[in-house]
Amino acid sequence: MNLFALLTILRISFRALRRNTLRTILTMLGIIIGVGAVIAMVAIGNGAKAQVESSIASMGANVILLFSGSVSKGGVYTGFGGAGTLMVEDALAIEKEVPGVLAVSPEVRSSAQIMNGNNNWSTSILGEGVDYLTIRQWDLTEGNFFSEADVRAASKVCIIGKTPAEKLFPDEDPVGKVIRIRHVPTKILGVLKPKGFSVQGSDQDDVIVMPYTTAMKRLVGVTTLRTINVSAESADEILPVQNSITELMRQRHRIQPGRDDDFMARNQQELAERLNATTETMTYLLAAIAAVSLLVGGIGIMNIMLVSVTERTREIGIRMAVGARGRDILLQFLTEAVTLSSLGGLVGIGLGVGTARILTTVKHWPTLVSTNSVILAFAFSAAVGIFFGFYPARKAAQLDPIDALRYE
């Protein structure tokens, strides 16, 4: 088929669709809603996935988390982190004996009421080592981090997050000021750069970081660690380092072969895979539900095309009488169906992208419209036109010219 014949078929298709504009618009509505819904739902899923990846990235680079074991109280297990099976010596051993380790930070986690004059705020307290910011890839907006000397001396110093800084010092610079944490006067050395909310919805900036020795001796009163943060030198080293840490901890804790570990090691990639699996399942589910609208729109196209064949039976007979072949009639009606679905797909793309932007602006939902989802939705809408338009087009092509001319 040459270009002129194709343009002629398209011109006839548009003229046929314009004969009943309202019916054409209503027929396209199913495709428009279907394509728009698919793009918007996939954008929501992609946005959630991107937020998960951003949250995992905010943990730092190539991070391995070593949690203390679980403890049972009256038959109720507290979960990992509650037994206090990790020691400061374990963290030091990992740093010295495990190859491929870039940085290690022992961690003690608690919460406390902090005060500055008449202002007070309840926040998370993290006792960490000097490599904590390196592991988390977290910068300071001002001031300095505490030193190894502060860790050894259990100095009463801390780094403050953006949220408590705004609550306690709304109109002044907090660096150099002294706050009270559980009635312990503590000097602020610096302010952490804002990180925002995590994928779980928690405020990562609502935190105070101090030397783990200070937290253990002056605030919490414990001798064990809840977590040890480890950073591998590269992504390729994560699994070997994790396996080496597991082997070292079993040796240090004298765990016999066949016995369960009294700790748990998890790496950044495992966390990302688990969270991404959840968001991908949600994305596929939402897209599948939205795709039903496309199928409904396709059924509408088939219905209208069948009506159109019936209404234009005499026209088909005249065209056949002047030399049109069956395949010409087939192509004509198939083109009309595809044109109908494609136009609906184009409008649906605009509707989907616009809906995603509105959800982001009004509801503050994270959305991400991908080029692949737009192309796939449009291609699917065109395929719907071909699939559901083929039967009416074939029916038109198989009409007997004499019977078609007699049709009233």
mmCIF file of C-alpha atoms in Angstrom:
data_model
loop_
_atom_site.group_PDB
_atom_site.id
_atom_site.type_symbol
_atom_site.label_atom_id
_atom_site.label_comp_id
_atom_site.label_asym_id
_atom_site.label_seq_id
_atom_site.Cartn_x
_atom_site.Cartn_y
_atom_site.Cartn_z
ATOM 1 C CA MET A 1 0.000 0.000 0.000
ATOM 2 C CA ASN A 2 1.389 3.399 -0.995
ATOM 3 C CA LEU A 3 1.347 6.534 1.128
ATOM 4 C CA PHE A 4 -1.496 8.123 -0.839
ATOM 5 C CA ALA A 5 -3.791 5.144 -0.247
ATOM 6 C CA LEU A 6 -2.965 5.173 3.464
ATOM 7 C CA LEU A 7 -3.709 8.884 3.767
ATOM 8 C CA THR A 8 -6.982 8.347 1.937
ATOM 9 C CA ILE A 9 -8.012 5.609 4.351
ATOM 10 C CA LEU A 10 -7.121 7.817 7.337
ATOM 11 C CA ARG A 11 -9.114 10.735 5.870
ATOM 12 C CA ILE A 12 -12.157 8.520 5.368
ATOM 13 C CA SER A 13 -11.766 7.165 8.928
ATOM 14 C CA PHE A 14 -11.726 10.632 10.482
ATOM 15 C CA ARG A 15 -14.713 11.660 8.382
ATOM 16 C CA ALA A 16 -16.632 8.577 9.519
ATOM 17 C CA LEU A 17 -15.798 9.268 13.185
ATOM 18 C CA ARG A 18 -16.889 12.925 12.863
ATOM 19 C CA ARG A 19 -20.346 11.915 11.642
ATOM 20 C CA ASN A 20 -21.375 11.252 15.236
ATOM 21 C CA THR A 21 -18.972 13.187 17.442
ATOM 22 C CA LEU A 22 -20.771 12.477 20.721
ATOM 23 C CA ARG A 23 -20.832 8.712 20.090
ATOM 24 C CA THR A 24 -17.129 8.796 19.179
ATOM 25 C CA ILE A 25 -16.239 10.648 22.400
ATOM 26 C CA LEU A 26 -18.292 8.297 24.561
ATOM 27 C CA THR A 27 -16.681 5.283 22.873
ATOM 28 C CA MET A 28 -13.201 6.687 23.494
ATOM 29 C CA LEU A 29 -14.054 7.375 27.140
ATOM 30 C CA GLY A 30 -13.350 3.788 28.205
ATOM 31 C CA ILE A 31 -9.916 3.884 26.550
ATOM 32 C CA ILE A 32 -9.197 7.339 27.999
ATOM 33 C CA ILE A 33 -10.046 6.244 31.536
ATOM 34 C CA GLY A 34 -8.177 2.962 31.123
ATOM 35 C CA VAL A 35 -4.946 4.485 29.811
ATOM 36 C CA GLY A 36 -5.118 7.343 32.331
ATOM 37 C CA ALA A 37 -5.691 4.936 35.203
ATOM 38 C CA VAL A 38 -2.837 2.640 34.143
ATOM 39 C CA ILE A 39 -0.366 5.535 33.872
ATOM 40 C CA ALA A 40 -1.482 7.094 37.168
ATOM 41 C CA MET A 41 -1.399 3.788 39.079
ATOM 42 C CA VAL A 42 2.010 2.825 37.698
ATOM 43 C CA ALA A 43 3.265 6.334 38.553
ATOM 44 C CA ILE A 44 2.115 5.852 42.153
ATOM 45 C CA GLY A 45 3.869 2.487 42.327
ATOM 46 C CA ASN A 46 7.046 3.853 40.754
ATOM 47 C CA GLY A 47 6.965 6.805 43.127
ATOM 48 C CA ALA A 48 6.686 4.483 46.114
ATOM 49 C CA LYS A 49 9.578 2.385 44.761
ATOM 50 C CA ALA A 50 11.725 5.480 44.239
ATOM 51 C CA GLN A 51 10.958 6.591 47.792
ATOM 52 C CA VAL A 52 11.994 3.170 49.103
ATOM 53 C CA GLU A 53 15.255 3.337 47.155
ATOM 54 C CA SER A 54 15.879 6.867 48.427
ATOM 55 C CA SER A 55 15.207 5.752 51.994
ATOM 56 C CA ILE A 56 17.584 2.798 51.631
ATOM 57 C CA ALA A 57 20.211 5.090 50.105
ATOM 58 C CA SER A 58 19.842 7.446 53.072
ATOM 59 C CA MET A 59 21.069 4.607 55.289
ATOM 60 C CA GLY A 60 24.478 5.054 53.715
ATOM 61 C CA ALA A 61 26.692 3.167 51.290
ATOM 62 C CA ASN A 62 27.121 -0.627 51.377
ATOM 63 C CA VAL A 63 25.715 -0.864 54.907
ATOM 64 C CA ILE A 64 25.528 -4.065 56.945
ATOM 65 C CA LEU A 65 23.486 -3.992 60.150
ATOM 66 C CA LEU A 66 24.326 -6.412 62.951
ATOM 67 C CA PHE A 67 21.493 -6.674 65.494
ATOM 68 C CA SER A 68 21.629 -8.081 68.992
ATOM 69 C CA GLY A 69 19.653 -11.269 69.646
ATOM 70 C CA SER A 70 16.129 -11.682 70.980
ATOM 71 C CA VAL A 71 15.164 -12.220 74.605
ATOM 72 C CA SER A 72 12.096 -13.927 76.066
ATOM 73 C CA LYS A 73 10.240 -12.327 78.959
ATOM 74 C CA GLY A 74 7.469 -14.507 80.321
ATOM 75 C CA GLY A 75 7.267 -16.410 77.042
ATOM 76 C CA VAL A 76 7.095 -13.183 74.999
ATOM 77 C CA TYR A 77 10.022 -12.564 72.649
ATOM 78 C CA THR A 78 11.191 -8.977 72.275
ATOM 79 C CA GLY A 79 12.616 -9.503 68.793
ATOM 80 C CA PHE A 80 16.136 -8.874 67.573
ATOM 81 C CA GLY A 81 17.912 -6.066 69.386
ATOM 82 C CA GLY A 82 16.492 -6.792 72.815
ATOM 83 C CA ALA A 83 18.856 -9.390 74.279
ATOM 84 C CA GLY A 84 22.021 -7.306 74.479
ATOM 85 C CA THR A 85 24.277 -10.004 73.065
ATOM 86 C CA LEU A 86 26.596 -7.592 71.258
ATOM 87 C CA MET A 87 29.552 -5.992 73.014
ATOM 88 C CA VAL A 88 31.793 -3.045 72.203
ATOM 89 C CA GLU A 89 34.607 -5.578 71.815
ATOM 90 C CA ASP A 90 32.626 -7.248 69.022
ATOM 91 C CA ALA A 91 32.598 -3.982 67.058
ATOM 92 C CA LEU A 92 36.326 -3.509 67.594
ATOM 93 C CA ALA A 93 36.988 -7.089 66.473
ATOM 94 C CA ILE A 94 34.979 -6.574 63.266
ATOM 95 C CA GLU A 95 36.948 -3.438 62.471
ATOM 96 C CA LYS A 96 40.315 -5.140 63.020
ATOM 97 C CA GLU A 97 39.751 -8.704 61.806
ATOM 98 C CA VAL A 98 37.232 -8.625 58.948
ATOM 99 C CA PRO A 99 38.740 -7.753 55.536
ATOM 100 C CA GLY A 100 36.787 -5.388 53.279
ATOM 101 C CA VAL A 101 35.360 -3.309 56.133
ATOM 102 C CA LEU A 102 35.493 0.452 55.561
ATOM 103 C CA ALA A 103 33.976 1.725 58.809
ATOM 104 C CA VAL A 104 32.291 0.458 61.992
ATOM 105 C CA SER A 105 30.056 2.252 64.471
ATOM 106 C CA PRO A 106 28.716 0.637 67.668
ATOM 107 C CA GLU A 107 25.171 1.820 68.366
ATOM 108 C CA VAL A 108 23.087 2.398 71.475
ATOM 109 C CA ARG A 109 19.559 3.596 70.804
ATOM 110 C CA SER A 110 17.219 5.313 73.238
ATOM 111 C CA SER A 111 14.815 8.228 73.542
ATOM 112 C CA ALA A 112 14.735 11.107 75.970
ATOM 113 C CA GLN A 113 13.240 14.482 76.787
ATOM 114 C CA ILE A 114 15.663 17.263 75.905
ATOM 115 C CA MET A 115 15.443 20.801 77.297
ATOM 116 C CA ASN A 116 16.747 24.266 76.585
ATOM 117 C CA GLY A 117 15.332 26.777 78.986
ATOM 118 C CA ASN A 118 11.550 26.717 78.623
ATOM 119 C CA ASN A 119 11.690 24.721 75.391
ATOM 120 C CA ASN A 120 11.629 20.937 75.470
ATOM 121 C CA TRP A 121 11.256 18.109 72.972
ATOM 122 C CA SER A 122 11.161 14.307 73.028
ATOM 123 C CA THR A 123 13.548 12.809 70.494
ATOM 124 C CA SER A 124 15.619 9.744 69.590
ATOM 125 C CA ILE A 125 19.085 9.446 71.088
ATOM 126 C CA LEU A 126 21.740 7.564 69.153
ATOM 127 C CA GLY A 127 25.029 6.611 70.759
ATOM 128 C CA GLU A 128 27.468 6.111 67.903
ATOM 129 C CA GLY A 129 31.145 5.856 67.005
ATOM 130 C CA VAL A 130 33.227 8.437 65.145
ATOM 131 C CA ASP A 131 32.619 6.691 61.782
ATOM 132 C CA TYR A 132 28.828 6.980 61.979
ATOM 133 C CA LEU A 133 28.548 9.883 59.523
ATOM 134 C CA THR A 134 30.888 8.093 57.104
ATOM 135 C CA ILE A 135 28.694 4.990 57.166
ATOM 136 C CA ARG A 136 25.463 6.950 56.768
ATOM 137 C CA GLN A 137 27.008 9.400 54.273
ATOM 138 C CA TRP A 138 25.547 12.186 56.364
ATOM 139 C CA ASP A 139 26.996 15.690 56.382
ATOM 140 C CA LEU A 140 26.836 18.560 58.845
ATOM 141 C CA THR A 141 25.391 21.944 57.942
ATOM 142 C CA GLU A 142 27.587 23.570 60.577
ATOM 143 C CA GLY A 143 29.922 22.677 63.404
ATOM 144 C CA ASN A 144 31.983 19.518 63.821
ATOM 145 C CA PHE A 145 31.469 15.877 64.754
ATOM 146 C CA PHE A 146 32.786 14.493 68.026
ATOM 147 C CA SER A 147 36.269 12.960 68.083
ATOM 148 C CA GLU A 148 37.785 9.655 69.175
ATOM 149 C CA ALA A 149 38.975 11.440 72.310
ATOM 150 C CA ASP A 150 35.342 12.322 73.111
ATOM 151 C CA VAL A 151 34.412 8.642 72.730
ATOM 152 C CA ARG A 152 37.191 7.490 75.052
ATOM 153 C CA ALA A 153 36.328 10.127 77.653
ATOM 154 C CA ALA A 154 32.550 9.687 77.325
ATOM 155 C CA SER A 155 32.343 13.440 76.848
ATOM 156 C CA LYS A 156 29.024 15.189 77.281
ATOM 157 C CA VAL A 157 28.789 16.377 73.686
ATOM 158 C CA CYS A 158 26.335 15.726 70.848
ATOM 159 C CA ILE A 159 25.281 16.480 67.293
ATOM 160 C CA ILE A 160 21.711 17.650 66.858
ATOM 161 C CA GLY A 161 19.262 17.027 64.013
ATOM 162 C CA LYS A 162 17.227 19.681 62.251
ATOM 163 C CA THR A 163 13.940 18.928 64.038
ATOM 164 C CA PRO A 164 15.124 19.229 67.661
ATOM 165 C CA ALA A 165 17.281 22.204 66.630
ATOM 166 C CA GLU A 166 14.181 24.040 65.388
ATOM 167 C CA LYS A 167 12.150 23.068 68.458
ATOM 168 C CA LEU A 168 14.758 24.083 71.038
ATOM 169 C CA PHE A 169 16.439 26.959 69.195
ATOM 170 C CA PRO A 170 13.790 28.524 66.933
ATOM 171 C CA ASP A 171 15.582 31.859 66.590
ATOM 172 C CA GLU A 172 19.249 31.155 67.306
ATOM 173 C CA ASP A 173 22.237 29.059 66.284
ATOM 174 C CA PRO A 174 22.389 25.886 68.429
ATOM 175 C CA VAL A 175 26.117 25.211 67.910
ATOM 176 C CA GLY A 176 28.023 25.755 71.132
ATOM 177 C CA LYS A 177 24.871 25.822 73.241
ATOM 178 C CA VAL A 178 24.239 23.423 76.140
ATOM 179 C CA ILE A 179 21.045 21.369 76.378
ATOM 180 C CA ARG A 180 19.904 18.966 79.061
ATOM 181 C CA ILE A 181 19.288 15.336 78.069
ATOM 182 C CA ARG A 182 17.703 13.490 80.989
ATOM 183 C CA HIS A 183 19.150 16.249 83.197
ATOM 184 C CA VAL A 184 22.646 15.660 81.778
ATOM 185 C CA PRO A 185 24.106 18.949 80.444
ATOM 186 C CA THR A 186 25.371 18.278 76.927
ATOM 187 C CA LYS A 187 27.181 20.623 74.560
ATOM 188 C CA ILE A 188 26.071 20.807 70.919
ATOM 189 C CA LEU A 189 29.022 20.489 68.519
ATOM 190 C CA GLY A 190 27.171 20.575 65.207
ATOM 191 C CA VAL A 191 23.903 20.326 63.273
ATOM 192 C CA LEU A 192 23.100 17.450 60.898
ATOM 193 C CA LYS A 193 22.098 18.105 57.302
ATOM 194 C CA PRO A 194 18.328 17.439 56.821
ATOM 195 C CA LYS A 195 17.407 14.039 55.361
ATOM 196 C CA GLY A 196 13.611 14.194 55.573
ATOM 197 C CA PHE A 197 11.206 11.345 56.213
ATOM 198 C CA SER A 198 11.994 7.684 55.729
ATOM 199 C CA VAL A 199 9.806 5.289 53.713
ATOM 200 C CA GLN A 200 8.196 4.171 56.999
ATOM 201 C CA GLY A 201 7.151 7.766 57.643
ATOM 202 C CA SER A 202 9.569 8.478 60.488
ATOM 203 C CA ASP A 203 11.443 11.783 60.686
ATOM 204 C CA GLN A 204 15.136 11.008 60.166
ATOM 205 C CA ASP A 205 16.029 14.522 61.351
ATOM 206 C CA ASP A 206 14.387 14.043 64.755
ATOM 207 C CA VAL A 207 17.549 12.691 66.357
ATOM 208 C CA ILE A 208 20.518 13.526 68.552
ATOM 209 C CA VAL A 209 23.833 11.709 68.054
ATOM 210 C CA MET A 210 26.413 11.426 70.819
ATOM 211 C CA PRO A 211 29.399 9.159 71.594
ATOM 212 C CA TYR A 212 28.180 5.639 72.340
ATOM 213 C CA THR A 213 30.227 5.617 75.533
ATOM 214 C CA THR A 214 28.378 8.715 76.736
ATOM 215 C CA ALA A 215 25.014 7.139 75.988
ATOM 216 C CA MET A 216 25.963 3.872 77.682
ATOM 217 C CA LYS A 217 27.452 5.359 80.867
ATOM 218 C CA ARG A 218 25.561 8.618 81.401
ATOM 219 C CA LEU A 219 22.111 8.086 79.871
ATOM 220 C CA VAL A 220 21.074 4.468 79.354
ATOM 221 C CA GLY A 221 23.256 2.676 81.889
ATOM 222 C CA VAL A 222 23.991 -0.419 79.809
ATOM 223 C CA THR A 223 27.133 -2.334 78.915
ATOM 224 C CA THR A 224 25.911 -3.984 75.719
ATOM 225 C CA LEU A 225 25.047 -2.770 72.231
ATOM 226 C CA ARG A 226 21.784 -2.984 70.374
ATOM 227 C CA THR A 227 23.292 -2.649 66.888
ATOM 228 C CA ILE A 228 26.635 -2.486 65.130
ATOM 229 C CA ASN A 229 26.707 -0.487 61.878
ATOM 230 C CA VAL A 230 29.252 -1.683 59.325
ATOM 231 C CA SER A 231 30.124 -0.256 55.913
ATOM 232 C CA ALA A 232 31.830 -2.434 53.302
ATOM 233 C CA GLU A 233 34.429 -0.969 50.969
ATOM 234 C CA SER A 234 32.299 -1.670 47.880
ATOM 235 C CA ALA A 235 28.992 -3.207 46.831
ATOM 236 C CA ASP A 236 30.819 -6.363 45.720
ATOM 237 C CA GLU A 237 32.237 -6.774 49.222
ATOM 238 C CA ILE A 238 28.880 -6.677 51.038
ATOM 239 C CA LEU A 239 28.115 -10.412 51.027
ATOM 240 C CA PRO A 240 31.707 -11.570 51.753
ATOM 241 C CA VAL A 241 31.956 -9.067 54.602
ATOM 242 C CA GLN A 242 28.565 -10.137 55.984
ATOM 243 C CA ASN A 243 29.561 -13.795 55.882
ATOM 244 C CA SER A 244 32.890 -13.032 57.570
ATOM 245 C CA ILE A 245 31.125 -11.046 60.297
ATOM 246 C CA THR A 246 28.713 -13.921 60.908
ATOM 247 C CA GLU A 247 31.570 -16.405 61.174
ATOM 248 C CA LEU A 248 33.531 -14.105 63.511
ATOM 249 C CA MET A 249 30.534 -13.499 65.787
ATOM 250 C CA ARG A 250 29.790 -17.216 66.063
ATOM 251 C CA GLN A 251 33.399 -17.783 67.114
ATOM 252 C CA ARG A 252 33.421 -14.912 69.620
ATOM 253 C CA HIS A 253 30.057 -15.927 71.113
ATOM 254 C CA ARG A 254 31.092 -19.600 71.194
ATOM 255 C CA ILE A 255 28.046 -20.776 69.255
ATOM 256 C CA GLN A 256 28.299 -24.478 68.498
ATOM 257 C CA PRO A 257 27.610 -25.869 65.011
ATOM 258 C CA GLY A 258 23.902 -26.437 64.491
ATOM 259 C CA ARG A 259 22.897 -23.869 67.139
ATOM 260 C CA ASP A 260 21.043 -20.675 66.237
ATOM 261 C CA ASP A 261 22.861 -17.348 66.153
ATOM 262 C CA ASP A 262 22.286 -14.959 69.045
ATOM 263 C CA PHE A 263 22.490 -12.058 66.588
ATOM 264 C CA MET A 264 21.121 -11.145 63.154
ATOM 265 C CA ALA A 265 23.023 -9.677 60.207
ATOM 266 C CA ARG A 266 21.171 -7.834 57.446
ATOM 267 C CA ASN A 267 22.588 -5.877 54.544
ATOM 268 C CA GLN A 268 21.294 -2.931 52.585
ATOM 269 C CA GLN A 269 20.560 -4.976 49.474
ATOM 270 C CA GLU A 270 18.321 -7.407 51.410
ATOM 271 C CA LEU A 271 16.310 -4.535 52.853
ATOM 272 C CA ALA A 272 15.959 -2.936 49.425
ATOM 273 C CA GLU A 273 14.844 -6.201 47.810
ATOM 274 C CA ARG A 274 12.210 -6.847 50.473
ATOM 275 C CA LEU A 275 10.747 -3.360 50.302
ATOM 276 C CA ASN A 276 10.893 -3.239 46.497
ATOM 277 C CA ALA A 277 9.119 -6.601 46.276
ATOM 278 C CA THR A 278 6.237 -5.108 48.239
ATOM 279 C CA THR A 279 6.007 -1.969 46.096
ATOM 280 C CA GLU A 280 6.291 -3.972 42.855
ATOM 281 C CA THR A 281 3.429 -6.219 43.931
ATOM 282 C CA MET A 282 1.345 -3.134 44.665
ATOM 283 C CA THR A 283 2.245 -1.602 41.302
ATOM 284 C CA TYR A 284 1.295 -4.736 39.366
ATOM 285 C CA LEU A 285 -1.974 -5.032 41.280
ATOM 286 C CA LEU A 286 -2.950 -1.412 40.649
ATOM 287 C CA ALA A 287 -1.972 -1.645 36.967
ATOM 288 C CA ALA A 288 -3.964 -4.883 36.530
ATOM 289 C CA ILE A 289 -7.065 -3.290 38.051
ATOM 290 C CA ALA A 290 -6.661 -0.227 35.826
ATOM 291 C CA ALA A 291 -6.150 -2.441 32.744
ATOM 292 C CA VAL A 292 -9.692 -3.763 33.195
ATOM 293 C CA SER A 293 -10.903 -0.327 32.093
ATOM 294 C CA LEU A 294 -8.986 -0.776 28.851
ATOM 295 C CA LEU A 295 -10.698 -4.085 28.204
ATOM 296 C CA VAL A 296 -14.073 -2.511 28.901
ATOM 297 C CA GLY A 297 -13.152 0.284 26.498
ATOM 298 C CA GLY A 298 -12.220 -2.311 23.885
ATOM 299 C CA ILE A 299 -15.605 -3.993 24.232
ATOM 300 C CA GLY A 300 -17.198 -0.577 23.709
ATOM 301 C CA ILE A 301 -15.194 -0.114 20.516
ATOM 302 C CA MET A 302 -16.308 -3.519 19.208
ATOM 303 C CA ASN A 303 -19.917 -2.684 19.983
ATOM 304 C CA ILE A 304 -19.816 0.670 18.204
ATOM 305 C CA MET A 305 -17.975 -0.750 15.201
ATOM 306 C CA LEU A 306 -20.598 -3.465 14.822
ATOM 307 C CA VAL A 307 -23.280 -0.776 14.882
ATOM 308 C CA SER A 308 -21.276 1.225 12.333
ATOM 309 C CA VAL A 309 -21.033 -1.785 9.998
ATOM 310 C CA THR A 310 -24.793 -2.219 10.179
ATOM 311 C CA GLU A 311 -25.436 1.492 9.556
ATOM 312 C CA ARG A 312 -23.017 1.615 6.606
ATOM 313 C CA THR A 313 -23.956 -1.670 4.922
ATOM 314 C CA ARG A 314 -25.239 0.082 1.790
ATOM 315 C CA GLU A 315 -22.094 2.238 1.650
ATOM 316 C CA ILE A 316 -19.995 -0.936 1.822
ATOM 317 C CA GLY A 317 -22.013 -2.456 -1.045
ATOM 318 C CA ILE A 318 -21.475 0.636 -3.213
ATOM 319 C CA ARG A 319 -17.727 0.603 -2.554
ATOM 320 C CA MET A 320 -17.537 -3.080 -3.475
ATOM 321 C CA ALA A 321 -19.578 -2.434 -6.609
ATOM 322 C CA VAL A 322 -17.067 0.151 -7.830
ATOM 323 C CA GLY A 323 -14.086 -2.170 -7.270
ATOM 324 C CA ALA A 324 -13.186 -2.189 -3.574
ATOM 325 C CA ARG A 325 -11.953 -5.582 -2.441
ATOM 326 C CA GLY A 326 -12.685 -7.316 0.836
ATOM 327 C CA ARG A 327 -9.265 -6.498 2.257
ATOM 328 C CA ASP A 328 -9.837 -2.796 1.445
ATOM 329 C CA ILE A 329 -13.049 -2.844 3.484
ATOM 330 C CA LEU A 330 -11.296 -4.798 6.257
ATOM 331 C CA LEU A 331 -8.460 -2.274 6.375
ATOM 332 C CA GLN A 332 -10.892 0.660 6.355
ATOM 333 C CA PHE A 333 -12.864 -0.446 9.407
ATOM 334 C CA LEU A 334 -9.782 -1.721 11.205
ATOM 335 C CA THR A 335 -8.167 1.691 10.695
ATOM 336 C CA GLU A 336 -11.231 3.379 12.173
ATOM 337 C CA ALA A 337 -11.060 1.165 15.259
ATOM 338 C CA VAL A 338 -7.342 1.762 15.744
ATOM 339 C CA THR A 339 -7.786 5.515 15.201
ATOM 340 C CA LEU A 340 -10.534 5.543 17.806
ATOM 341 C CA SER A 341 -8.454 3.691 20.400
ATOM 342 C CA SER A 342 -5.253 5.625 19.612
ATOM 343 C CA LEU A 343 -6.934 8.998 20.025
ATOM 344 C CA GLY A 344 -8.365 7.760 23.309
ATOM 345 C CA GLY A 345 -4.879 6.601 24.289
ATOM 346 C CA LEU A 346 -3.360 10.036 23.600
ATOM 347 C CA VAL A 347 -6.002 11.796 25.674
ATOM 348 C CA GLY A 348 -5.596 9.126 28.372
ATOM 349 C CA ILE A 349 -1.857 9.806 28.553
ATOM 350 C CA GLY A 350 -2.566 13.441 29.295
ATOM 351 C CA LEU A 351 -5.166 12.434 31.890
ATOM 352 C CA GLY A 352 -2.777 9.980 33.585
ATOM 353 C CA VAL A 353 0.162 12.386 33.720
ATOM 354 C CA GLY A 354 -2.091 15.180 34.962
ATOM 355 C CA THR A 355 -3.597 12.943 37.661
ATOM 356 C CA ALA A 356 -0.135 11.932 38.865
ATOM 357 C CA ARG A 357 0.940 15.564 39.132
ATOM 358 C CA ILE A 358 -2.242 16.530 40.969
ATOM 359 C CA LEU A 359 -1.729 13.708 43.491
ATOM 360 C CA THR A 360 1.821 14.914 44.075
ATOM 361 C CA THR A 361 0.798 18.554 44.433
ATOM 362 C CA VAL A 362 -2.396 18.164 46.454
ATOM 363 C CA LYS A 363 -1.925 14.919 48.385
ATOM 364 C CA HIS A 364 1.902 14.978 48.441
ATOM 365 C CA TRP A 365 1.998 11.378 47.209
ATOM 366 C CA PRO A 366 5.319 10.410 45.606
ATOM 367 C CA THR A 367 4.638 9.696 41.916
ATOM 368 C CA LEU A 368 6.987 8.995 39.037
ATOM 369 C CA VAL A 369 5.722 8.832 35.453
ATOM 370 C CA SER A 370 8.067 6.667 33.415
ATOM 371 C CA THR A 371 8.433 6.807 29.647
ATOM 372 C CA ASN A 372 8.079 3.030 29.453
ATOM 373 C CA SER A 373 4.672 3.085 31.162
ATOM 374 C CA VAL A 374 3.431 5.788 28.766
ATOM 375 C CA ILE A 375 4.644 3.898 25.689
ATOM 376 C CA LEU A 376 3.262 0.601 27.002
ATOM 377 C CA ALA A 377 -0.148 2.094 27.811
ATOM 378 C CA PHE A 378 -0.423 3.718 24.382
ATOM 379 C CA ALA A 379 0.711 0.553 22.594
ATOM 380 C CA PHE A 380 -1.810 -1.466 24.589
ATOM 381 C CA SER A 381 -4.599 0.947 23.661
ATOM 382 C CA ALA A 382 -3.712 0.579 19.961
ATOM 383 C CA ALA A 383 -3.598 -3.211 20.371
ATOM 384 C CA VAL A 384 -7.045 -3.092 21.958
ATOM 385 C CA GLY A 385 -8.314 -1.278 18.852
ATOM 386 C CA ILE A 386 -6.840 -3.946 16.584
ATOM 387 C CA PHE A 387 -8.105 -6.862 18.695
ATOM 388 C CA PHE A 388 -11.624 -5.625 19.246
ATOM 389 C CA GLY A 389 -11.908 -3.953 15.845
ATOM 390 C CA PHE A 390 -10.900 -6.983 13.807
ATOM 391 C CA TYR A 391 -14.180 -8.895 14.121
ATOM 392 C CA PRO A 392 -16.414 -5.985 12.991
ATOM 393 C CA ALA A 393 -13.955 -5.196 10.179
ATOM 394 C CA ARG A 394 -13.936 -8.840 9.062
ATOM 395 C CA LYS A 395 -17.718 -8.930 9.171
ATOM 396 C CA ALA A 396 -17.852 -5.853 6.939
ATOM 397 C CA ALA A 397 -15.319 -7.364 4.511
ATOM 398 C CA GLN A 398 -17.369 -10.582 4.156
ATOM 399 C CA LEU A 399 -20.621 -8.829 3.206
ATOM 400 C CA ASP A 400 -22.125 -9.866 -0.126
ATOM 401 C CA PRO A 401 -22.127 -6.806 -2.450
ATOM 402 C CA ILE A 402 -25.590 -7.556 -3.853
ATOM 403 C CA ASP A 403 -27.168 -8.031 -0.424
ATOM 404 C CA ALA A 404 -25.388 -4.928 0.833
ATOM 405 C CA LEU A 405 -26.798 -2.828 -2.027
ATOM 406 C CA ARG A 406 -30.307 -4.071 -1.267
ATOM 407 C CA TYR A 407 -29.953 -3.255 2.443
ATOM 408 C CA GLU A 408 -32.243 -0.440 3.647
#
